[in-house]
């Protein structure tokens, strides 16, 4: 299990590298155009030949390098029982599993590597464990703080030479563009969704007071909605519903949003009413946002 | 005595009739020029605007007509509906609209037929009331917008003819510190012959322009346009002296409505191409799958300041609070004072936009279906209200607005 910002920022870094990003130059240009990598899927489960299920955080593929990179990231620093089981599964992944069960194209999977992405302080314990078990999984270290971030090969070797050279040299930068994935896909929290939900409400206000259902509303929260599993979509909808309920119960903000009557869903106030007090609402929504980020999880609503 | 009532029908029934009326007005003004050796300056010049409507974004099955749209979008708030009339004409999607208020009265002719998105609005009414009416309509209706001509576009359009002057401005007061005594704004207009162009080139020059470089931005151009092959010095030949403002207002003096229309259509065509290019190439969409991979297309659009850093916190506070001129509403985290991620809504169109703010650049993500005009409006607002020196480069390396 990865912490929210670690997971979210890694996912965004991978999308940025493979989509192209001015903020990630020159790395993104080389990774995308030179090495030809793109994101195949996030959170894609697939079966192994022995019936076990593998659930990597991301799979990247390149037809140019005929390589698939199966990525697992974690913030745990100790190699516990669960991690050992996971590592065993990654060691067992074959090209056939990736092509037949995960749906990767054969030409993008002439070779593959399963890689761990860890915080720097976790590299030593994991490297020790992998060496002891003679598991040849490459390790990348990922770290970020106020001054910037880096992602760099910290152990093992990647089969494809140019890909190895790319990660051995490493990626450094000041900011990771985080538009693409606004929340950790494996751990969706109110904290990560609250900004998107608030702007979704304001958008509904500008578009006129029509009622809407939570699931339709939630679809607009990320540009990668259709790439998410049903389970993740369901979780996003649940958390979204909880934030809407909290907003409608908040003293100063309750005029913005109310439950539709009759019928299911929600309605919002008119634009003119909102604009008259735009500065006030900006201030109160900012307080609500900051409170949500600090408080314990909101209670999901049962009905929407 | 029986009181006369205004005739409740349109003054013109077709665009051809309108053009005859506008041409007659130009001819009358031109005769005054010949008689008095001066052009009619204040009222009654032919004025046109290119206005973007979002009618094209609504499916036709919703049943909304252009008439319904105009009746809602062009009525300023607070004006009793009885003081506003819209008349359909014989020509489909061509309308006459009249507004009478305590400020004055105006009549506009709306051509929604030649382009469903970028409409042409013509008028002979006095500028002050007319400009107020259209500005209120654009400001209050999320379904209308001006076009926003960036400096290179204005320069390019001016090169259709001979330069006859320019307007420059900037207004950074929104970003002034409260205790600052600086009144950081400037507005100037210079009219003249070729010397006006030399002066403009001088002010643009980084070394000669001194303090103004990096601040003033082209807001208006004036040019003399003649028919192809005609001498610009021969006043008996068709010509217009056209003023073009950065928000898409055209004011015409001269003797040829045909030339005025040609300029209007060229500007509209070029603008539409630019906006549609932005939407097609850079809007973020996830429905198309590239081969077997995760299907996200589109690119971030980066606004990169030359020679200065963006004060991230101040910029966020001033730009994303929903106020004019940016009219963006969005919240950002406090995780890093030099880097803000803003999930914003354009209060003008209702579109959601993603922003990343850092000292070295602003990145905008335009979601699928959002209006490309928003990108151009953001750039021109940046230039007029924050700094004129921005270049725009997308995440796939394209350079825009050159």
XYZ file of C-alpha atoms in Angstrom:
706
model
C 0.000 0.000 0.000
C 1.429 3.331 -1.013
C 0.679 6.646 0.648
C -1.563 9.007 -1.203
C 0.883 11.571 -2.587
C 3.624 9.002 -3.289
C 1.271 6.930 -5.399
C -0.497 9.847 -7.063
C 2.705 11.633 -7.964
C 4.310 8.507 -9.349
C 1.271 7.833 -11.519
C 1.381 11.407 -12.782
C 5.120 11.233 -13.393
C 4.645 8.145 -15.556
C 1.803 9.762 -17.533
C 3.836 12.956 -17.934
C 6.916 11.040 -19.105
C 4.976 9.017 -21.624
C 2.596 11.806 -22.801
C 5.214 14.533 -22.992
C 5.501 17.438 -20.586
C 7.383 20.707 -20.761
C 8.007 20.438 -17.024
C 9.650 17.034 -17.464
C 11.919 17.878 -20.361
C 14.309 16.574 -21.546
C 13.338 13.251 -19.934
C 9.826 13.043 -21.328
C 10.993 13.609 -24.880
C 13.498 10.762 -24.642
C 11.176 8.412 -22.778
C 8.263 8.985 -25.149
C 9.858 9.602 -28.527
C 13.229 7.904 -28.133
C 12.381 4.831 -26.071
C 8.724 4.782 -27.135
C 7.136 4.061 -23.748
C 3.493 4.622 -22.939
C 1.209 3.687 -20.052
C -0.580 0.446 -20.842
C -2.768 0.364 -17.726
C -2.902 1.434 -14.106
C -4.121 -1.030 -11.486
C -4.545 -3.839 -14.005
C -4.899 -7.266 -12.372
C -3.958 -10.376 -14.303
C -3.640 -14.093 -13.604
C -0.370 -15.976 -13.542
C -0.051 -19.422 -15.078
C -0.264 -21.016 -11.600
C -3.608 -19.307 -10.864
C -2.324 -16.572 -8.554
C -3.320 -12.957 -9.256
C -0.833 -10.234 -9.862
C -1.928 -6.643 -9.226
C 0.778 -4.168 -10.282
C 0.355 -0.425 -9.881
C 1.170 0.211 -13.540
C 2.330 -1.478 -16.713
C 4.357 0.495 -19.251
C 5.051 -0.859 -22.707
C 7.209 0.065 -25.683
C 7.012 -1.354 -29.193
C 10.262 0.467 -29.988
C 12.137 -1.445 -27.279
C 9.786 -4.450 -27.370
C 9.720 -4.185 -23.606
C 7.079 -4.222 -20.896
C 7.777 -2.747 -17.461
C 5.560 -4.074 -14.683
C 5.713 -1.618 -11.794
C 4.898 -2.122 -8.143
C 5.371 0.778 -5.768
C 5.204 0.929 -2.012
C 6.085 3.190 0.884
C 6.711 0.360 3.329
C 10.307 0.109 4.441
C 10.107 -3.402 5.853
C 9.785 -6.484 3.709
C 6.829 -8.069 5.482
C 5.068 -11.312 4.685
C 2.624 -9.683 2.279
C 5.416 -7.977 0.378
C 7.355 -11.218 0.169
C 4.313 -12.917 -1.350
C 3.942 -10.084 -3.840
C 7.598 -10.265 -4.812
C 7.289 -14.004 -5.330
C 4.473 -13.367 -7.763
C 6.423 -10.743 -9.711
C 9.347 -13.121 -10.024
C 6.973 -15.674 -11.557
C 5.507 -13.326 -14.211
C 6.139 -14.569 -17.750
C 5.776 -13.026 -21.168
C 2.866 -15.380 -21.752
C 1.062 -14.028 -18.636
C 1.440 -10.480 -19.872
C 0.326 -11.217 -23.422
C -2.384 -13.780 -22.816
C -3.801 -12.682 -19.494
C -3.037 -8.963 -19.220
C -3.588 -8.179 -22.920
C -0.201 -6.617 -23.685
C 0.676 -6.783 -27.388
C 3.293 -9.402 -28.186
C 5.463 -6.879 -30.033
C 5.528 -4.728 -26.905
C 6.605 -7.607 -24.731
C 9.616 -9.322 -26.312
C 11.149 -8.933 -22.887
C 9.875 -7.628 -19.599
C 10.989 -6.532 -16.175
C 9.008 -6.363 -12.987
C 10.356 -3.448 -10.984
C 9.877 -2.103 -7.480
C 9.682 1.623 -6.835
C 10.599 2.495 -3.265
C 11.414 5.392 -1.018
C 15.213 5.787 -0.621
C 15.210 4.503 2.958
C 13.500 1.292 1.830
C 16.046 0.426 -0.859
C 18.570 -1.263 1.451
C 16.184 -3.702 3.186
C 14.506 -4.661 -0.084
C 17.852 -5.055 -1.912
C 19.109 -7.274 0.908
C 15.996 -9.442 0.715
C 16.121 -9.719 -3.094
C 19.813 -10.644 -3.040
C 19.242 -13.248 -0.366
C 16.501 -14.793 -2.464
C 18.452 -14.363 -5.732
C 15.507 -12.444 -7.187
C 16.586 -10.235 -10.072
C 14.030 -7.445 -9.718
C 15.369 -3.959 -10.470
C 14.659 -1.277 -7.863
C 13.943 2.372 -8.579
C 14.150 4.955 -5.809
C 11.596 7.761 -5.845
C 11.753 10.746 -3.530
C 10.310 14.228 -3.433
C 10.333 17.175 -1.114
C 9.944 20.962 -1.319
C 13.031 21.312 -3.477
C 12.161 18.730 -6.112
C 11.952 15.026 -6.919
C 13.976 12.200 -8.433
C 13.413 8.720 -9.813
C 16.548 6.640 -10.277
C 17.736 3.076 -10.592
C 18.926 1.999 -7.147
C 19.554 -1.696 -7.602
C 19.550 -4.512 -10.138
C 19.647 -4.268 -13.911
C 16.912 -3.638 -16.488
C 17.133 -6.073 -19.381
C 16.793 -3.502 -22.129
C 20.050 -1.551 -22.363
C 18.752 1.918 -23.337
C 15.965 1.669 -20.733
C 18.545 0.688 -18.120
C 20.711 3.665 -19.144
C 17.703 6.006 -18.912
C 16.844 5.011 -15.351
C 20.462 4.673 -14.298
C 21.015 8.302 -15.235
C 17.760 9.072 -13.459
C 15.119 11.775 -13.659
C 15.223 14.883 -11.551
C 13.024 17.934 -11.554
C 11.353 20.550 -9.440
C 7.668 19.755 -9.892
C 5.672 16.813 -11.173
C 2.658 17.850 -13.257
C -0.300 16.317 -11.442
C -3.244 17.046 -13.696
C -3.631 13.534 -15.024
C -4.288 11.505 -11.934
C -5.683 13.611 -9.133
C -5.800 10.911 -6.509
C -4.018 7.757 -5.516
C -5.791 5.042 -7.464
C -5.273 2.433 -4.780
C -6.378 4.623 -1.907
C -8.993 7.203 -2.880
C -9.561 9.722 -0.138
C -11.702 12.784 0.486
C -8.507 14.773 0.736
C -7.580 14.016 -2.845
C -11.041 14.509 -4.322
C -12.244 17.605 -2.524
C -10.718 20.126 -4.977
C -12.224 18.377 -7.971
C -15.617 18.055 -6.299
C -15.693 21.760 -5.443
C -14.840 22.820 -8.981
C -17.421 20.341 -10.256
C -20.047 22.094 -8.108
C -19.002 25.519 -9.403
C -19.189 24.206 -12.942
C -22.722 22.938 -12.338
C -23.620 26.373 -10.986
C -22.400 28.098 -14.159
C -24.276 25.626 -16.333
C -27.652 26.181 -14.684
C -29.648 24.585 -11.898
C -30.194 21.093 -13.291
C -30.238 18.121 -10.972
C -27.474 15.550 -11.255
C -26.588 12.167 -9.850
C -23.381 11.450 -8.006
C -22.035 8.894 -10.461
C -22.475 11.219 -13.454
C -20.826 13.965 -11.465
C -17.932 11.697 -10.459
C -17.186 10.795 -14.083
C -15.973 14.331 -14.679
C -13.392 14.230 -11.911
C -10.544 12.661 -13.885
C -9.612 12.477 -17.563
C -8.699 8.808 -17.102
C -12.146 7.704 -15.804
C -12.673 5.152 -18.564
C -9.305 3.547 -17.774
C -10.306 2.882 -14.177
C -11.716 -0.381 -12.953
C -15.387 -0.517 -11.900
C -14.241 -0.939 -8.330
C -12.194 2.255 -8.421
C -15.043 4.121 -10.155
C -17.415 2.936 -7.432
C -15.084 4.102 -4.704
C -14.718 7.515 -6.340
C -18.515 7.830 -6.499
C -18.863 6.910 -2.826
C -16.258 9.399 -1.671
C -17.757 12.073 -3.948
C -21.185 11.496 -2.395
C -19.685 11.922 1.066
C -18.085 15.245 0.122
C -21.340 16.528 -1.413
C -23.212 15.603 1.748
C -20.627 17.358 3.925
C -20.799 20.477 1.734
C -24.573 20.619 1.923
C -24.380 20.317 5.723
C -21.754 23.014 6.077
C -23.268 26.157 7.620
C -22.054 28.808 5.150
C -22.027 26.594 2.110
C -25.388 24.881 2.424
C -27.064 27.429 0.080
C -24.860 26.203 -2.761
C -26.152 22.681 -2.892
C -29.205 20.729 -1.877
C -30.800 17.378 -2.491
C -33.059 17.329 -5.535
C -36.719 17.154 -4.790
C -38.445 15.265 -6.205
C -36.139 12.583 -7.451
C -32.654 11.408 -6.614
C -29.478 13.445 -6.863
C -28.567 17.052 -6.157
C -29.238 20.574 -7.415
C -27.194 23.775 -7.168
C -27.990 27.490 -6.915
C -28.053 29.861 -9.889
C -24.977 31.620 -11.262
C -26.151 35.152 -10.480
C -26.697 34.218 -6.835
C -23.236 32.654 -6.712
C -21.468 35.538 -8.423
C -22.923 38.098 -6.041
C -20.972 36.401 -3.247
C -18.104 34.845 -5.228
C -15.381 36.160 -2.898
C -17.276 34.938 0.174
C -17.802 31.496 -1.300
C -14.171 31.329 -2.412
C -13.097 31.959 1.139
C -15.553 29.503 2.697
C -14.843 26.791 0.145
C -11.152 27.209 0.831
C -11.815 26.710 4.554
C -13.968 23.664 3.817
C -11.242 22.277 1.588
C -8.520 22.793 4.166
C -10.687 21.292 6.897
C -11.418 18.239 4.753
C -7.728 17.741 4.110
C -6.940 17.772 7.805
C -9.889 15.906 9.265
C -10.529 12.213 9.513
C -12.407 10.574 6.630
C -15.953 11.736 6.007
C -18.794 9.312 6.426
C -20.031 8.055 3.069
C -23.663 8.775 2.330
C -25.937 5.801 1.795
C -28.249 7.476 -0.695
C -27.608 9.855 -3.537
C -53.763 63.831 -30.494
C -52.996 60.202 -31.153
C -49.560 59.159 -29.963
C -47.242 57.651 -32.550
C -46.016 54.166 -31.716
C -42.822 52.631 -32.987
C -43.212 50.180 -35.822
C -42.652 46.717 -34.417
C -40.954 45.111 -37.363
C -37.358 44.860 -38.518
C -35.851 47.688 -40.528
C -34.144 45.233 -42.843
C -35.247 41.778 -43.937
C -32.086 40.355 -45.462
C -28.342 40.716 -45.124
C -28.267 42.219 -48.628
C -30.625 44.985 -47.465
C -28.456 45.548 -44.429
C -25.352 45.863 -46.573
C -27.120 48.454 -48.756
C -28.036 50.432 -45.652
C -24.487 50.261 -44.255
C -23.002 51.197 -47.628
C -25.339 54.192 -47.846
C -24.120 55.314 -44.417
C -20.500 54.956 -45.489
C -21.212 56.935 -48.659
C -22.830 59.742 -46.659
C -19.872 59.872 -44.281
C -17.482 59.867 -47.219
C -19.304 62.790 -48.858
C -18.821 64.696 -45.604
C -15.137 63.883 -45.875
C -14.953 65.296 -49.368
C -16.991 68.380 -48.421
C -15.386 69.110 -45.058
C -12.001 67.407 -45.519
C -12.564 65.416 -42.362
C -14.001 62.017 -41.606
C -17.067 61.622 -39.440
C -15.431 60.866 -36.135
C -17.968 60.172 -33.470
C -21.274 58.598 -34.252
C -22.863 56.532 -36.933
C -19.797 54.847 -38.325
C -20.223 51.255 -39.386
C -19.247 49.024 -36.502
C -19.015 45.274 -36.441
C -18.108 42.660 -33.873
C -17.287 38.993 -34.025
C -19.069 37.326 -31.109
C -18.699 33.686 -30.175
C -21.918 31.907 -29.217
C -22.061 28.440 -27.721
C -25.208 27.492 -29.636
C -23.110 25.148 -31.769
C -22.208 23.131 -28.645
C -25.830 22.276 -27.859
C -27.412 19.425 -29.746
C -30.183 20.562 -32.073
C -32.615 18.086 -30.545
C -32.741 20.245 -27.430
C -34.950 22.411 -29.612
C -33.306 25.714 -28.868
C -33.347 28.128 -31.793
C -31.021 31.038 -32.462
C -33.983 33.326 -31.704
C -34.468 31.767 -28.230
C -30.767 32.070 -27.621
C -30.587 35.762 -28.579
C -33.655 36.633 -26.524
C -31.918 35.276 -23.418
C -28.276 36.088 -24.033
C -28.529 39.697 -25.242
C -30.845 41.006 -22.530
C -28.714 42.690 -19.839
C -29.688 41.915 -16.255
C -31.921 44.538 -14.696
C -33.328 45.758 -18.022
C -37.081 45.098 -18.248
C -37.761 42.605 -21.050
C -40.166 45.132 -22.637
C -37.227 47.358 -23.523
C -35.583 44.653 -25.578
C -36.939 43.349 -28.856
C -35.594 40.720 -31.201
C -37.014 40.450 -34.713
C -36.524 37.473 -36.983
C -36.171 38.468 -40.630
C -36.956 36.838 -43.951
C -33.478 35.359 -43.917
C -32.982 32.374 -41.660
C -30.792 33.025 -38.603
C -30.462 36.709 -39.370
C -31.950 38.984 -36.698
C -32.435 42.563 -35.742
C -32.373 43.429 -32.040
C -33.107 46.698 -30.303
C -32.387 47.761 -26.766
C -33.618 50.961 -25.196
C -32.430 51.984 -21.726
C -31.921 55.169 -19.739
C -28.373 55.193 -21.161
C -29.579 55.346 -24.762
C -30.831 53.112 -27.545
C -29.068 50.810 -29.983
C -29.933 48.511 -32.821
C -27.824 45.545 -33.843
C -28.081 43.129 -36.739
C -26.974 39.617 -35.890
C -25.776 37.265 -38.598
C -25.922 33.789 -37.067
C -26.371 32.202 -40.468
C -22.898 32.301 -42.015
C -21.207 30.655 -39.021
C -23.092 28.946 -36.246
C -20.332 29.620 -33.725
C -18.694 32.956 -34.610
C -21.502 35.378 -35.285
C -21.192 38.783 -36.928
C -22.905 41.715 -35.275
C -23.348 44.949 -37.242
C -24.520 48.327 -36.039
C -24.748 52.001 -36.864
C -25.616 53.015 -33.315
C -23.550 55.243 -31.107
C -20.526 53.438 -29.649
C -20.960 54.180 -25.978
C -24.362 52.555 -25.557
C -23.587 49.821 -28.046
C -20.325 48.849 -26.341
C -22.042 48.871 -22.947
C -24.822 46.593 -24.229
C -22.486 44.046 -25.797
C -20.104 44.096 -22.860
C -22.962 43.431 -20.426
C -24.230 40.607 -22.622
C -20.823 38.936 -22.907
C -20.083 39.421 -19.222
C -23.416 38.150 -17.953
C -24.061 35.320 -20.341
C -21.780 32.285 -20.074
C -22.891 31.529 -23.616
C -21.372 34.548 -25.356
C -17.775 35.647 -25.668
C -15.699 38.073 -27.654
C -12.821 36.918 -29.769
C -9.429 37.815 -28.321
C -6.809 38.915 -30.807
C -3.255 38.533 -29.560
C -0.595 41.050 -30.739
C 0.798 38.948 -33.589
C -2.716 38.422 -34.937
C -3.418 42.172 -34.848
C -0.097 42.876 -36.579
C -0.894 40.274 -39.210
C -4.331 41.743 -39.887
C -2.897 45.254 -40.061
C -0.559 44.077 -42.806
C -3.617 43.621 -45.069
C -3.275 47.342 -45.681
C -1.102 50.308 -44.860
C -0.559 51.108 -41.171
C -2.441 54.150 -39.947
C -1.903 53.864 -36.214
C -2.033 51.686 -33.139
C -3.188 51.521 -29.547
C -1.131 50.175 -26.671
C -2.047 49.512 -23.094
C -1.380 47.634 -19.907
C -3.081 47.625 -16.550
C -1.278 45.810 -13.751
C -3.205 47.409 -10.898
C -4.786 44.121 -9.918
C -1.347 42.804 -9.023
C -0.131 45.904 -7.189
C 0.599 45.560 -3.506
C -2.164 47.332 -1.510
C 0.264 49.833 0.026
C 1.877 50.598 -3.324
C 1.400 54.118 -4.643
C 2.232 52.979 -8.137
C -0.554 53.465 -10.623
C 0.716 50.796 -12.936
C -1.374 51.291 -16.010
C -1.017 53.036 -19.329
C -3.176 53.540 -22.371
C -2.092 55.307 -25.542
C -3.292 55.645 -29.120
C -1.245 57.046 -31.972
C -2.831 57.791 -35.333
C -0.828 58.774 -38.392
C 0.783 57.529 -41.564
C 3.825 55.345 -41.944
C 5.552 57.158 -39.090
C 3.059 55.578 -36.701
C 4.375 52.188 -37.735
C 7.968 53.305 -37.256
C 7.065 54.496 -33.780
C 5.417 51.160 -33.021
C 8.496 49.273 -34.196
C 10.644 51.595 -32.071
C 8.577 50.901 -28.947
C 8.736 47.166 -29.596
C 12.505 47.227 -29.848
C 13.960 45.836 -26.650
C 16.840 48.295 -26.507
C 15.102 51.464 -27.640
C 11.728 50.918 -26.064
C 13.210 51.096 -22.573
C 10.727 50.936 -19.739
C 7.781 50.090 -21.951
C 9.221 46.863 -23.287
C 7.623 43.904 -21.583
C 4.704 46.002 -20.430
C 2.733 47.587 -23.246
C 0.725 45.290 -25.438
C -0.911 45.991 -28.755
C -4.616 46.576 -28.166
C -5.745 48.144 -31.422
C -4.562 48.657 -34.980
C -5.719 50.999 -37.704
C -5.022 50.328 -41.363
C -5.998 51.658 -44.755
C -7.106 48.893 -47.054
C -7.742 49.321 -50.758
C -8.977 46.915 -53.392
C -6.237 44.780 -54.883
C -4.299 46.659 -57.550
C -5.656 50.068 -56.547
C -3.408 52.866 -55.362
C -3.762 53.711 -51.695
C -3.377 57.383 -52.621
C -6.287 57.477 -55.046
C -9.272 58.496 -52.922
C -11.706 57.918 -55.772
C -11.029 54.177 -55.542
C -12.654 51.848 -53.007
C -10.952 51.996 -49.614
C -11.591 51.674 -45.907
C -9.721 52.892 -42.889
C -10.417 50.142 -40.406
C -9.901 50.137 -36.648
C -9.578 46.671 -35.156
C -9.620 46.242 -31.391
C -8.213 43.199 -29.635
C -11.646 42.050 -28.465
C -12.947 41.868 -32.022
C -14.552 45.249 -32.606
C -14.233 46.737 -36.088
C -14.932 50.399 -36.879
C -14.904 51.427 -40.487
C -14.421 54.724 -42.307
C -14.186 55.002 -46.087
C -16.341 54.169 -49.049
C -16.387 50.392 -49.386
C -18.488 48.122 -47.219
C -17.200 45.263 -49.363
C -13.677 45.823 -48.071
C -14.957 46.090 -44.497
C -16.719 42.753 -44.935
C -13.625 41.181 -46.468
C -11.537 42.191 -43.434
C -14.235 40.990 -41.050
C -14.442 37.606 -42.727
C -10.680 37.155 -42.910
C -10.289 37.875 -39.197
C -13.156 35.524 -38.357
C -11.803 32.692 -40.537
C -8.289 32.955 -39.153
C -9.560 33.097 -35.604
C -11.863 30.118 -36.026
C -9.003 28.077 -37.464
C -6.767 28.972 -34.507
C -9.398 28.114 -31.889
C -10.470 24.879 -33.548
C -6.812 23.841 -33.863
C -6.382 24.296 -30.121
C -9.463 22.218 -29.374
C -8.513 19.465 -31.814
C -4.843 19.145 -30.943
C -4.563 19.951 -27.252
C -7.871 19.303 -25.452
C -7.487 16.367 -23.080
C -9.698 13.442 -24.007
C -9.720 9.880 -22.841
C -12.174 8.151 -25.149
C -9.739 7.358 -27.952
C -7.445 4.446 -27.294
C -4.013 4.543 -28.889
C -3.481 1.015 -30.034
C -3.693 -1.093 -26.934
C -2.583 1.559 -24.482
C -4.292 3.848 -22.061
C -6.139 6.262 -24.292
C -5.449 9.787 -23.211
C -4.855 12.393 -25.874
C -4.132 16.096 -25.773
C -1.402 18.166 -24.199
C -0.854 20.763 -21.533
C -0.500 24.356 -22.770
C 2.351 26.230 -21.091
C 2.453 30.026 -20.715
C 6.098 30.874 -20.171
C 7.091 34.376 -19.034
C 10.229 35.839 -20.550
C 12.595 37.455 -18.129
C 10.565 37.295 -14.941
C 9.204 34.838 -12.425
C 5.540 34.435 -11.638
C 4.674 35.318 -8.019
C 2.707 32.113 -7.524
C 0.814 32.991 -4.343
C -0.186 36.485 -5.498
C -1.142 35.204 -8.924
C -3.327 32.482 -7.425
C -5.085 34.941 -5.087
C -5.782 37.494 -7.811
C -6.631 35.283 -10.748
C -8.644 32.415 -9.275
C -11.100 34.266 -7.022
C -13.736 34.579 -9.733
C -13.245 38.312 -10.361
C -12.857 40.208 -13.637
C -11.077 40.152 -15.998
C -9.963 36.512 -15.654
C -13.219 35.227 -14.133
C -11.642 31.964 -13.095
C -12.748 30.318 -9.863
C -10.539 27.696 -8.313
C -8.926 26.426 -5.170
C -5.395 25.228 -4.671
C -3.544 23.372 -1.979
C -1.018 24.967 0.325
C 1.452 22.135 0.097
C 4.105 24.183 -1.673
C 4.155 27.966 -1.903
C 6.011 27.837 -5.224
C 3.733 25.329 -6.864
C -0.029 25.476 -6.966
C -2.347 23.026 -8.649
C -5.692 24.643 -9.319
C -8.816 22.823 -10.317
C -10.611 25.807 -11.819
C -13.883 26.720 -13.479
C -14.121 29.378 -16.153
C -17.117 31.377 -14.919
C -17.443 32.743 -18.408
C -18.180 29.438 -20.099
C -18.675 26.989 -17.257
C -15.786 24.877 -18.528
C -13.488 23.178 -16.060
C -9.798 23.806 -16.497
C -6.704 22.409 -14.847
C -3.862 24.780 -13.952
C -0.387 24.302 -12.556
C 1.329 27.453 -11.353
C 5.058 27.675 -10.725
C 7.515 30.582 -10.959
C 8.787 29.536 -14.370
C 5.488 28.748 -16.123
C 1.713 28.413 -15.986
C 0.273 25.244 -17.444
C -3.341 25.015 -18.556
C -5.151 21.760 -19.331
C -8.219 22.132 -21.481
C -10.656 19.245 -21.019
C -12.489 17.693 -23.926
C -15.465 19.790 -24.992
C -14.109 22.928 -23.340
C -13.906 26.055 -25.433
C -10.574 26.837 -27.115
C -11.469 30.521 -26.958
C -10.763 30.267 -23.220
C -7.077 29.670 -23.958
C -6.863 32.773 -26.141
C -8.799 34.868 -23.624
C -6.453 33.731 -20.841
C -3.408 34.719 -22.915
C -4.734 38.159 -23.837
C -5.790 38.825 -20.251
C -2.312 37.811 -19.085
C -0.782 40.188 -21.592
C -2.989 43.155 -20.784
C -3.217 42.680 -17.017
C -0.064 40.859 -15.899
C 2.804 40.906 -18.403
C 2.958 41.204 -22.156
C 5.950 38.902 -22.414
C 4.562 35.408 -22.527
C 5.304 32.732 -25.055
C 3.021 29.739 -25.357
C 4.372 26.261 -25.881
C 2.497 22.981 -25.619
C 3.727 19.801 -23.961
C 4.379 18.231 -27.347
C 6.615 21.144 -28.310
C 4.281 23.201 -30.536
C 4.628 26.970 -30.279
C 1.302 28.829 -30.423
C 0.226 32.396 -31.226
C 3.250 33.189 -33.367
